[in-house]
Short mmCIF file of C-alpha atoms and ligand atoms in Angstrom, two decimals:
data_model
loop_
_atom_site.label_atom_id
_atom_site.label_comp_id
_atom_site.label_asym_id
_atom_site.label_seq_id
_atom_site.Cartn_x
_atom_site.Cartn_y
_atom_site.Cartn_z
CA MET A 20 0.04 -0.04 0.00
CA ALA A 21 1.20 3.45 -0.80
CA SER A 22 0.89 6.52 1.40
CA ILE A 23 1.49 10.25 0.87
CA LYS A 24 2.00 12.36 3.97
CA VAL A 25 1.69 16.06 3.81
CA ARG A 26 4.46 17.46 5.96
CA GLN A 27 3.70 20.70 7.76
CA ASN A 28 5.39 23.45 5.82
CA GLY A 29 7.38 20.88 3.94
CA PRO A 30 7.30 18.26 1.19
CA TYR A 31 4.93 15.42 0.33
CA LEU A 32 6.47 12.25 1.90
CA VAL A 33 5.69 9.24 -0.32
CA ASP A 34 6.11 5.67 0.82
CA GLY A 35 5.26 2.32 -0.52
CA ASP A 36 6.84 -0.13 -2.93
CA ASP A 37 3.93 0.09 -5.37
CA VAL A 38 4.59 3.71 -6.26
CA THR A 39 6.16 4.86 -9.48
CA LEU A 40 6.99 8.53 -10.14
CA VAL A 41 6.74 9.41 -13.83
CA ASP A 42 7.04 12.68 -15.82
CA TRP A 43 4.45 13.95 -18.30
CA ASN A 44 5.80 11.62 -20.93
CA GLY A 45 5.42 8.59 -18.66
CA VAL A 46 9.14 8.17 -18.03
CA SER A 47 10.01 7.00 -14.56
CA TYR A 48 12.26 8.88 -12.22
CA PRO A 49 14.76 6.72 -10.44
CA VAL A 50 13.86 6.64 -6.78
CA PRO A 51 16.94 6.01 -4.63
CA ARG A 52 15.17 5.17 -1.43
CA ARG A 53 11.77 5.03 0.24
CA PRO A 54 10.18 6.96 1.60
CA PHE A 55 11.03 9.90 -0.69
CA ALA A 56 10.06 13.53 -0.53
CA ILE A 57 8.37 15.51 -3.34
CA CYS A 58 8.91 19.27 -3.38
CA ARG A 59 5.80 21.25 -2.51
CA CYS A 60 7.34 24.70 -2.19
CA GLY A 61 8.69 25.00 -5.76
CA GLY A 62 12.20 25.93 -4.62
CA SER A 63 14.06 22.63 -4.91
CA SER A 64 16.96 22.42 -7.34
CA THR A 65 16.40 18.65 -7.59
CA LYS A 66 12.68 18.73 -8.61
CA PRO A 67 10.57 16.76 -8.36
CA PHE A 68 12.39 15.76 -5.21
CA CYS A 69 12.72 17.98 -2.07
CA ASP A 70 16.27 19.21 -1.34
CA GLY A 71 15.48 20.94 1.84
CA THR A 72 15.21 24.41 0.43
CA HIS A 73 11.78 24.86 1.92
CA SER A 74 13.33 25.06 5.50
CA ARG A 75 15.64 27.83 4.36
CA THR A 76 13.08 29.91 2.52
CA GLY A 77 10.50 29.78 5.27
CA PHE A 78 7.91 28.01 3.10
CA ALA A 79 4.53 28.13 4.87
CA ALA A 80 1.79 25.91 3.55
CA ALA A 81 -1.85 26.73 4.28
CA GLU A 82 -3.30 23.36 3.47
CA ALA A 83 -4.39 20.89 6.22
CA ALA A 84 -6.97 18.24 6.37
CA VAL A 85 -10.07 19.52 8.08
CA PRO A 86 -12.18 16.82 9.81
CA GLY A 87 -15.73 17.01 8.65
CA SER A 88 -14.97 19.32 5.77
CA GLN A 89 -17.42 19.33 2.86
CA ASP A 90 -14.64 20.09 0.38
CA ARG A 91 -14.04 17.46 -2.27
CA PRO A 92 -11.53 17.01 -4.98
CA ALA A 93 -12.40 18.89 -8.20
CA SER A 94 -13.00 15.62 -10.09
CA ALA A 95 -15.74 14.72 -7.57
CA ASP A 96 -17.86 17.70 -8.76
CA LYS A 97 -18.12 16.42 -12.38
S1 LIG B 22 9.39 21.19 -0.31
FE1 LIG B 22 11.39 20.84 0.19
S2 LIG B 22 12.48 21.91 -1.22
FE2 LIG B 22 10.46 22.33 -1.83
#
């Protein structure tokens, strides 16, 4: 089973052996270890992976899971 953990003011932490990270052409990125972190701040020089830049730039993410929220993914509205 795969999991994606949203780190507070940090990257997405992806874990699971059944996860493949691919670009827009479907070409796989080599993943050196698991779990691995995907940049969420946009500042990494090793995108799509996190290189720790978020901690130096003071990246502050607003998103958090809200229990009981009525929000749904955009695709759920179609
Ligand atoms: S989230 Fe870590 S460098 Fe962007």
